CSV table of C-alpha atoms and ligand atoms in Angstrom, one decimal:
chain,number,residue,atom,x,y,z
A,24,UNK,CA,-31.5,-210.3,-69.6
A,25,UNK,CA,-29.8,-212.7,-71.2
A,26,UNK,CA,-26.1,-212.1,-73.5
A,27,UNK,CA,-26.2,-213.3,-76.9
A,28,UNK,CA,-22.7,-214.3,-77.2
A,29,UNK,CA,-21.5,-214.2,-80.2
A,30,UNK,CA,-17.8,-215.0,-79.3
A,31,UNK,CA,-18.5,-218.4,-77.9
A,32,UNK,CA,-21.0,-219.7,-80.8
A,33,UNK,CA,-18.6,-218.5,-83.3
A,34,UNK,CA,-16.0,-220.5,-81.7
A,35,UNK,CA,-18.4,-224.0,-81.4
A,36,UNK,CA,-19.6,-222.9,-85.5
A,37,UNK,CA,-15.5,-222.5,-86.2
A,38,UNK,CA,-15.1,-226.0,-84.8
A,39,UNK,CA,-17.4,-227.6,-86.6
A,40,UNK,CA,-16.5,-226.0,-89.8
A,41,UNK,CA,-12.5,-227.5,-88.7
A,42,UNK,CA,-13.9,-230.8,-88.3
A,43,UNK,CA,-15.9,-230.6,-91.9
A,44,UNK,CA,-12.9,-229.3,-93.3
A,45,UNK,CA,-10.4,-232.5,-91.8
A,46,UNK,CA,-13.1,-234.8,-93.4
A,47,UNK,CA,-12.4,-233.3,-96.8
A,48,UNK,CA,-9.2,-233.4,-96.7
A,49,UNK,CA,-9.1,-236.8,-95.4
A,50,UNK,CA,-10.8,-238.2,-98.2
A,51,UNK,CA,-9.0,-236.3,-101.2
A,52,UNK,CA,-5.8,-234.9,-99.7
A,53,UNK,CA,-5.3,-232.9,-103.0
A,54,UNK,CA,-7.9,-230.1,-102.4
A,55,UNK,CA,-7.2,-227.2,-100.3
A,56,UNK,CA,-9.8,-224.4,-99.6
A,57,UNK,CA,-8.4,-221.4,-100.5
A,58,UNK,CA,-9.2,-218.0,-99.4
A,59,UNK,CA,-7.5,-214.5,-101.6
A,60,UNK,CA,-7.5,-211.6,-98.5
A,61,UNK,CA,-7.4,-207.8,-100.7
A,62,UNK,CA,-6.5,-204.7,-98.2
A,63,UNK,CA,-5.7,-202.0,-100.0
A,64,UNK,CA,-3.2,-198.7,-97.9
A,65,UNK,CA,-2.9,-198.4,-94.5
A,66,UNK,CA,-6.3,-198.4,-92.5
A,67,UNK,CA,-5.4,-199.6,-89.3
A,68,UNK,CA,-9.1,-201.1,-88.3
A,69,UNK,CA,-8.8,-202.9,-91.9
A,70,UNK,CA,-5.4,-204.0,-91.2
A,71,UNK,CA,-7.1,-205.7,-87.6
A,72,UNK,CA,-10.0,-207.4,-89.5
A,73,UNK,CA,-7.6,-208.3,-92.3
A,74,UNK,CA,-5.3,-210.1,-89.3
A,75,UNK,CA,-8.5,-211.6,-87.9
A,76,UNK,CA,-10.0,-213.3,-91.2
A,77,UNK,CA,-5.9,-214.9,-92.1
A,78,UNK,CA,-6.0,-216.0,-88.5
A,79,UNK,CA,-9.2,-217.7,-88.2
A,80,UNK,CA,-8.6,-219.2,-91.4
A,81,UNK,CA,-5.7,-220.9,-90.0
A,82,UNK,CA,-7.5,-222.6,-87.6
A,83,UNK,CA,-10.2,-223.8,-89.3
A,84,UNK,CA,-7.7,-225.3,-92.2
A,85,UNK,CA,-8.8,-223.0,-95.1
A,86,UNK,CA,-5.3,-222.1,-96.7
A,87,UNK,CA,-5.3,-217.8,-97.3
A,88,UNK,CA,-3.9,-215.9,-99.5
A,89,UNK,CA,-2.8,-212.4,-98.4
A,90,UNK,CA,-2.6,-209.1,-101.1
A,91,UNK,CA,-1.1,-206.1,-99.2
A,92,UNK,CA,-1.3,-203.1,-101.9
A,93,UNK,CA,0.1,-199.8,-101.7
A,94,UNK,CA,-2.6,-196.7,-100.6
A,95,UNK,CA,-1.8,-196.0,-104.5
A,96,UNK,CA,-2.6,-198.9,-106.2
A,97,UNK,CA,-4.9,-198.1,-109.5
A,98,UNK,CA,-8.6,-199.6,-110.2
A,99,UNK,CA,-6.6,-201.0,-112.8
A,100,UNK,CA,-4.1,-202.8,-111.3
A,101,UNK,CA,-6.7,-204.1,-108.6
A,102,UNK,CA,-8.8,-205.1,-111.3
A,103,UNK,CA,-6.0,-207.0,-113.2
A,104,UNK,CA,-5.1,-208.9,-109.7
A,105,UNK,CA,-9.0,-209.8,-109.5
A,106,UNK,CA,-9.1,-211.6,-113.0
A,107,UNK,CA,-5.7,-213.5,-112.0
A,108,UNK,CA,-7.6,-214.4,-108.8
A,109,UNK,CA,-11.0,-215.3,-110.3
A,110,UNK,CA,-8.8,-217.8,-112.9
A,111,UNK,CA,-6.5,-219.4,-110.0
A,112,UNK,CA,-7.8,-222.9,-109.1
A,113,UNK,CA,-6.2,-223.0,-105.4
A,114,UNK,CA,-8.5,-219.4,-104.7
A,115,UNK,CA,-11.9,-220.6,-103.9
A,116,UNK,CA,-12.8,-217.2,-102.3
A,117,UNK,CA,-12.2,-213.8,-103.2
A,118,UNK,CA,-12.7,-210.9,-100.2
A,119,UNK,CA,-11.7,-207.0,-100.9
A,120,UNK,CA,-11.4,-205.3,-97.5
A,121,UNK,CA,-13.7,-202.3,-97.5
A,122,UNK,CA,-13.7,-199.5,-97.4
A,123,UNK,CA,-11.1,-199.4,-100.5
A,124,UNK,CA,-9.2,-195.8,-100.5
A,125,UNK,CA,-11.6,-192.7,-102.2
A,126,UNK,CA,-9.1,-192.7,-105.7
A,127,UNK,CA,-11.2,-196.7,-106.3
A,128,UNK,CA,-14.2,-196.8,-107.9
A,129,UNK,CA,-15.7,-199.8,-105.4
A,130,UNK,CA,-18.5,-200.7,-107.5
A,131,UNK,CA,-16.7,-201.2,-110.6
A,132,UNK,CA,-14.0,-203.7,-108.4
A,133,UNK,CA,-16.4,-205.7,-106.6
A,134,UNK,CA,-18.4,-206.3,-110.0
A,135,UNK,CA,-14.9,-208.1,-111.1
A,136,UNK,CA,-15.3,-210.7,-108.6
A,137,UNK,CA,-16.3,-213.9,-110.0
A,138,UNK,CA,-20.2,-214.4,-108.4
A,139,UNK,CA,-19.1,-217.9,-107.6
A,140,UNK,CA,-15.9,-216.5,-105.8
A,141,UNK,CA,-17.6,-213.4,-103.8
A,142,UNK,CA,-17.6,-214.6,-100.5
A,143,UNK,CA,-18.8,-211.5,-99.0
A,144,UNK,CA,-21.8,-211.5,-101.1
A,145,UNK,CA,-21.2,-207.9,-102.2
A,146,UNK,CA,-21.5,-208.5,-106.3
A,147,UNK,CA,-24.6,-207.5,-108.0
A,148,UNK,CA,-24.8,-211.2,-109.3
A,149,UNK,CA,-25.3,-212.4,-105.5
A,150,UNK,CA,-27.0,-209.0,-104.4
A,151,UNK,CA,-30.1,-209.8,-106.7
A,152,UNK,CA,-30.0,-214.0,-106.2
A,153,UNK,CA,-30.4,-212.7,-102.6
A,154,UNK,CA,-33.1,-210.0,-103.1
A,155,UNK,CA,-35.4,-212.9,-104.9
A,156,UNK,CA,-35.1,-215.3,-102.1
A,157,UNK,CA,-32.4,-217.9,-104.7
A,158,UNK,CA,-29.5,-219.6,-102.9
A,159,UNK,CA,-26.6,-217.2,-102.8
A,160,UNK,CA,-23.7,-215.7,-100.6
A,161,UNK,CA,-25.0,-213.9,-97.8
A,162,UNK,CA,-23.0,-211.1,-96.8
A,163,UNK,CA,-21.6,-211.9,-93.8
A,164,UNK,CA,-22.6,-209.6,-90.7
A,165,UNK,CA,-26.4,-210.3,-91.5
A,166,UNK,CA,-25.9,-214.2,-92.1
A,167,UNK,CA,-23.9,-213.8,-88.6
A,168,UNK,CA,-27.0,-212.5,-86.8
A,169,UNK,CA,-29.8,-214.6,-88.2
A,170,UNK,CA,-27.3,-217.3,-86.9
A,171,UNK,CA,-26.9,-216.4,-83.4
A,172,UNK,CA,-30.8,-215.7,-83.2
A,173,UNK,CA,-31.8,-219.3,-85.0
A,174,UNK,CA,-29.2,-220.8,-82.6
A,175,UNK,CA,-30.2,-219.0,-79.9
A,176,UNK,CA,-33.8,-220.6,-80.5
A,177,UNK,CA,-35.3,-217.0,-80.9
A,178,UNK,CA,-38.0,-217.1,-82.6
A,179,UNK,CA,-38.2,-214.9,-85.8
A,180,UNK,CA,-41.2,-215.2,-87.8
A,181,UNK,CA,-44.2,-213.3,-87.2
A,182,UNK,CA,-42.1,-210.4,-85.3
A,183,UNK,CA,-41.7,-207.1,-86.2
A,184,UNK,CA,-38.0,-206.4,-86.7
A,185,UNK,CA,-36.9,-203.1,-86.9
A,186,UNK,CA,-33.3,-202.3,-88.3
A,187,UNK,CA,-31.6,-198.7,-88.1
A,188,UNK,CA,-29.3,-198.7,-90.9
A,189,UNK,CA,-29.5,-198.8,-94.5
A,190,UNK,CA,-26.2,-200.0,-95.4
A,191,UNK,CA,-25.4,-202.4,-98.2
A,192,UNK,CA,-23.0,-204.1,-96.2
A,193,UNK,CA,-25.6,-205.0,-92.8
A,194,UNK,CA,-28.9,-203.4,-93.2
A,195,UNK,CA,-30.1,-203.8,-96.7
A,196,UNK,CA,-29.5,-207.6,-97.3
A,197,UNK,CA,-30.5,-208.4,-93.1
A,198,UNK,CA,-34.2,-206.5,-94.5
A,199,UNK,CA,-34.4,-209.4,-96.7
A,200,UNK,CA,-33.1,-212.2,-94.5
A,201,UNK,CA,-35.7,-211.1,-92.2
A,202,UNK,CA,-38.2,-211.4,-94.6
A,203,UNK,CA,-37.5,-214.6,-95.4
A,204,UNK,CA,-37.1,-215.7,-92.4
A,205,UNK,CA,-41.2,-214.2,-92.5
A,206,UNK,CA,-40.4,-211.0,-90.1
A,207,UNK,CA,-42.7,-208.0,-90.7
A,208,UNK,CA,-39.7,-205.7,-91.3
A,209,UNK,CA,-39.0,-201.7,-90.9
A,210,UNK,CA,-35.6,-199.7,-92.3
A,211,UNK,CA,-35.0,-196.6,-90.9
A,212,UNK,CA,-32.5,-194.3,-91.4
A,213,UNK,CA,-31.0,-191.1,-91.1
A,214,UNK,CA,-34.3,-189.3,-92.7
A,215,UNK,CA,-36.5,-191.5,-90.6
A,216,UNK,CA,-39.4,-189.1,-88.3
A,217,UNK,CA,-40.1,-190.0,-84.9
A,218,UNK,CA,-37.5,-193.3,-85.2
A,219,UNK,CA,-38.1,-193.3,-81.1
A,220,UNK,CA,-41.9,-194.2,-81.8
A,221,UNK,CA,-40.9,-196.9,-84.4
A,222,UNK,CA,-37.9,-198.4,-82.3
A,223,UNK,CA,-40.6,-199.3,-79.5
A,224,UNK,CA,-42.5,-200.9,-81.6
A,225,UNK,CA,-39.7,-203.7,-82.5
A,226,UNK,CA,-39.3,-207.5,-81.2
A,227,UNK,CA,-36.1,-207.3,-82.3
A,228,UNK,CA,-34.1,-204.5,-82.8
A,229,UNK,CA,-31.1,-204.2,-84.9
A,230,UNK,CA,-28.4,-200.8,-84.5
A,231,UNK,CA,-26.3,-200.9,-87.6
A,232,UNK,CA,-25.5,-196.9,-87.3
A,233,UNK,CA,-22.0,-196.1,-86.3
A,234,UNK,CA,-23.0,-193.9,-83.4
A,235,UNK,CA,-21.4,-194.9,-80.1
A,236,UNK,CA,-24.7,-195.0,-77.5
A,237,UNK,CA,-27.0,-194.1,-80.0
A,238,UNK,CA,-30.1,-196.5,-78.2
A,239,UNK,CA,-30.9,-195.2,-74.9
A,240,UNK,CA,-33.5,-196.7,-72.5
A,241,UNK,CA,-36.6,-195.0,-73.3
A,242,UNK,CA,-36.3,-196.0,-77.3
A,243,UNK,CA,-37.2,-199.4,-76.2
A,244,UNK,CA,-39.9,-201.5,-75.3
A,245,UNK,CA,-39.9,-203.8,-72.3
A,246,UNK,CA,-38.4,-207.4,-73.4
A,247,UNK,CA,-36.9,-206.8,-76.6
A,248,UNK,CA,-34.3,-208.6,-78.3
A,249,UNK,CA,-31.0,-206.1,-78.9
A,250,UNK,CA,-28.6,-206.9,-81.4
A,251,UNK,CA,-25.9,-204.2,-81.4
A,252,UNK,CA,-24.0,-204.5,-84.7
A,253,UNK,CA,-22.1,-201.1,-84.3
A,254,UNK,CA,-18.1,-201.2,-83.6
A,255,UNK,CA,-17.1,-197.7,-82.4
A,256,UNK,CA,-13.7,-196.5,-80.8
A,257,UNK,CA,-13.8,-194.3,-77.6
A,258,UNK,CA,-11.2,-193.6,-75.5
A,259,UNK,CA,-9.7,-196.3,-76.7
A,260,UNK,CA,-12.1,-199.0,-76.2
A,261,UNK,CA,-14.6,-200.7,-77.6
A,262,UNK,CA,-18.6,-199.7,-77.3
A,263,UNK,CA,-21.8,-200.2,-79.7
A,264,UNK,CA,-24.2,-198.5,-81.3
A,265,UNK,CA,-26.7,-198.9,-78.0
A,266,UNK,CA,-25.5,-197.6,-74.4
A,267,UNK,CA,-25.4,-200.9,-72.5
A,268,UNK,CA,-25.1,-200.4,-69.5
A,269,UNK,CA,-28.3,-197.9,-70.2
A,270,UNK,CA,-30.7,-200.4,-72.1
A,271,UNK,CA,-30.0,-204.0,-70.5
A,272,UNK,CA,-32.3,-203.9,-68.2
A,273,UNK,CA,-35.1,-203.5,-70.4
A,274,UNK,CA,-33.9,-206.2,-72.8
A,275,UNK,CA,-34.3,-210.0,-72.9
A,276,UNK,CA,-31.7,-210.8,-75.2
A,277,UNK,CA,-28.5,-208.7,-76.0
A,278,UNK,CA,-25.3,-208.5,-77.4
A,279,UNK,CA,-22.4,-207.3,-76.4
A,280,UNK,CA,-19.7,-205.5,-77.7
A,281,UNK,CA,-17.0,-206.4,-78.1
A,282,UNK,CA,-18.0,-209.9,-78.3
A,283,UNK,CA,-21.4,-210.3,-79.8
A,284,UNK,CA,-21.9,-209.8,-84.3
A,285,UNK,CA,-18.3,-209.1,-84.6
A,286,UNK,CA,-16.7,-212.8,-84.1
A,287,UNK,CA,-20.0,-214.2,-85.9
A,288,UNK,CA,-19.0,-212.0,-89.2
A,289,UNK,CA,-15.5,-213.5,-89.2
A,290,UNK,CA,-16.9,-217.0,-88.6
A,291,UNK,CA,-19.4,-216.6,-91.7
A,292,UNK,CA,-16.5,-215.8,-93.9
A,293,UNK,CA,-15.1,-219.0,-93.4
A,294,UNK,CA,-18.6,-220.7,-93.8
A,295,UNK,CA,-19.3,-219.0,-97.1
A,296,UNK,CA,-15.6,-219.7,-98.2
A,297,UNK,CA,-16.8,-223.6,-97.6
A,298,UNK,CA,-19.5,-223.1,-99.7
A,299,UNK,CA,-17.5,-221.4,-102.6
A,300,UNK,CA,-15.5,-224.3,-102.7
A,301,UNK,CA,-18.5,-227.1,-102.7
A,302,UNK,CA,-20.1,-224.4,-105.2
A,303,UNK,CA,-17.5,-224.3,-107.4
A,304,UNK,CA,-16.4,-228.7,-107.1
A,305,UNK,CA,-20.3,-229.2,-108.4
A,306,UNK,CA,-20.6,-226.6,-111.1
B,26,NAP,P1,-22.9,-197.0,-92.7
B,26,NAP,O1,-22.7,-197.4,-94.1
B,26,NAP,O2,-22.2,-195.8,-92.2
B,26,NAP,O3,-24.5,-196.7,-92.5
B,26,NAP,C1,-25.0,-196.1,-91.3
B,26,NAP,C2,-26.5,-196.1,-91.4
B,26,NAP,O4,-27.0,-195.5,-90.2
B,26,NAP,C3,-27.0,-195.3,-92.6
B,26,NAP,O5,-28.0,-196.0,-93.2
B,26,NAP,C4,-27.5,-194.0,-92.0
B,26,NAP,O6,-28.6,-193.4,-92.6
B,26,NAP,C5,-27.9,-194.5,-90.6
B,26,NAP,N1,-28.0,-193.4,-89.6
B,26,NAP,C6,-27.0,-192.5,-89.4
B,26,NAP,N2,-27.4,-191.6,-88.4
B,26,NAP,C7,-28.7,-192.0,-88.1
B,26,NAP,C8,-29.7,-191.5,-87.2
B,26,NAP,N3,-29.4,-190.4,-86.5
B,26,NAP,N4,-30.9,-192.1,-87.1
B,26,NAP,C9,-31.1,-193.2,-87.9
B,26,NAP,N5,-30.2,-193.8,-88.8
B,26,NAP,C10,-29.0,-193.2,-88.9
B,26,NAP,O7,-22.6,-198.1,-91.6
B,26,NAP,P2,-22.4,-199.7,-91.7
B,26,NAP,O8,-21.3,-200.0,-92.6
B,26,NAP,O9,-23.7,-200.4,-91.8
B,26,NAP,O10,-21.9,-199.9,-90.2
B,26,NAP,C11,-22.7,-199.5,-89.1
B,26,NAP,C12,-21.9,-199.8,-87.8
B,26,NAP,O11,-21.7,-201.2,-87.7
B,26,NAP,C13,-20.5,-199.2,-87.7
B,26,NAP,O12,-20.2,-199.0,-86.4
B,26,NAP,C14,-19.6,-200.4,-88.2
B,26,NAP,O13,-18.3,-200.3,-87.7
B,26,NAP,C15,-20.3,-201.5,-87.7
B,26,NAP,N6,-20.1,-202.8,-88.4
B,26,NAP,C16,-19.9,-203.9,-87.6
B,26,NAP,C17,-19.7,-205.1,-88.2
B,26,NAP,C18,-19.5,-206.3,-87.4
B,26,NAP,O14,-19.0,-207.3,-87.9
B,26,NAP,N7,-19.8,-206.2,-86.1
B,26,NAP,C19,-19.8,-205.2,-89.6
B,26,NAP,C20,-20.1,-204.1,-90.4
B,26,NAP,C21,-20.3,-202.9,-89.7
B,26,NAP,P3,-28.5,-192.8,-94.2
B,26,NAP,O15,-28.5,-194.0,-95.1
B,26,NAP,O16,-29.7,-192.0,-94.3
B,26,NAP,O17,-27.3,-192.1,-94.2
């Protein structure tokens, strides 16, 4: 079995993205890649990954810009901070920390986002360039994991990938990654019959459910390549949506977790926030 490990690529991808972004700076010292940071009320996990994001932009030289709204805060007044955001120069990307509180209508605010600002790829502008295989921003966790299997040399194309989750966020746009990427590809979901029969049939399998242990041994086939993206709390610390100690042994690749998509999702940001601002410099 061998660990995909996320936490060490991200840091040799943040690197390089430090170096890039020296370069640029070198050569036109005016320009500063700028990132806007939305969290919305008191979640404590989104107060964590908001933390993480201002922190890794730090170190990779992106310059951040941090929005801490009340728990009340109205769609309007969000939406009204979005156009100021989507008109400031210095704010190359946009990212609204999901999930916003139940009083938001989530759609109608991450439709405000300027396409060429949405960093997380969550607009329906960059949702359909992505569906119909155009250049666009790829929501982070899925661009994360295609990254740490290319770099991993594992070979996609012509494998049958099998993703449990349906989200918008990780399994909908990784379906068409894969695709592209020329994967045979099967969702399942929470309807899905007999999803042990289909989960043995996978290459590579990919847990996006939200259920801590959820992939046991015998839903596996010998030699298959284990990407856990789930991030569940219990008794206070960290496990995935597969039992790992449980399934290793039956796996060539795996991540871990903590330590495996998670640091690739934060590291993407950045990337895509590099590409907003070369996006935007050559409209
Ligand atoms: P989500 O929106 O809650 O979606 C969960 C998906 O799992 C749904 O499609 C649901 O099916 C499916 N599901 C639930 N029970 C199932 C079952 N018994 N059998 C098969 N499918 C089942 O979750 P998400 O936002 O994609 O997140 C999933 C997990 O990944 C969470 O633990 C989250 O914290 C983690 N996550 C991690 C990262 C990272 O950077 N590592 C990023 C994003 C999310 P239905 O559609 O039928 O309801």
């Amino acid at each position: 079995m061998i660990l995909l490990d996320g936490k060490c690529l991200s840091n040799q991808i943040k690197e390089e993205i430090a170096t890039e972004i020296s370069a640029l700076y070198e050569k036109d010292s005016s320009h500063k890649i700028g990132l806007a940071v939305i969290l919305v009320g008191d979640n404590l996990a989104s107060q964590i990954y908001v933390k993480n994001k201002i922190t890794a932009c730090l170190h990779v030289g992106i310059k951040s810009f941090q929005y801490n709204l009340k728990e009340s805060t109205t769609d309007d007044e969000l939406l009204t901070l979005i156009d100021e955001l989507n008109d400031d120069d210095n704010v190359n990307g946009i990212l609204v920390q999901l999930p916003l509180p139940p009083h938001i209508e989530e759609e109608k605010i991450l439709a405000k986002i300027d396409p060429l600002k949405d960093v997380d790829g969550f607009t329906p502008y960059q949702v359909g360039l992505l569906t119909i295989g155009q250049k666009s921003f790829v929501p982070c966790t899925p661009k994360g994991i295609i990254t740490l299997l290319e770099r991993n040399k594992i070979e996609i194309a012509g494998r049958h990938a099998v993703i449990v989750g349906r989200s918008n966020v990780v399994g909908k746009p990784l379906m068409q990654l894969l695709l592209q990427k020329d994967a045979t590809v099967t969702i399942c979901h929470s309807k899905t019959k007999n999803l042990s029969d289909i989960t043995k049939s996978a290459d590579i399998l990919i847990v996006a459910v939200g259920k801590p242990c959820f992939i046991k041994a015998d839903m596996l086939n010998q030699g298959v390549i284990l990407v856990d993206v789930g991030i569940n709390r219990v008794d206070g610390r960290l496990v995935g949506d597969a039992d790992f100690e449980n399934v290793k042994d039956k796996c060539a690749y795996i991540t871990p977790v903590p330590g495996g998509v998670g640091p690739m999702t934060i590291t993407m940001l950045l990337q895509n926030t590099v590409e907003a601002y070369y996006a935007r410099k050559n409209r």
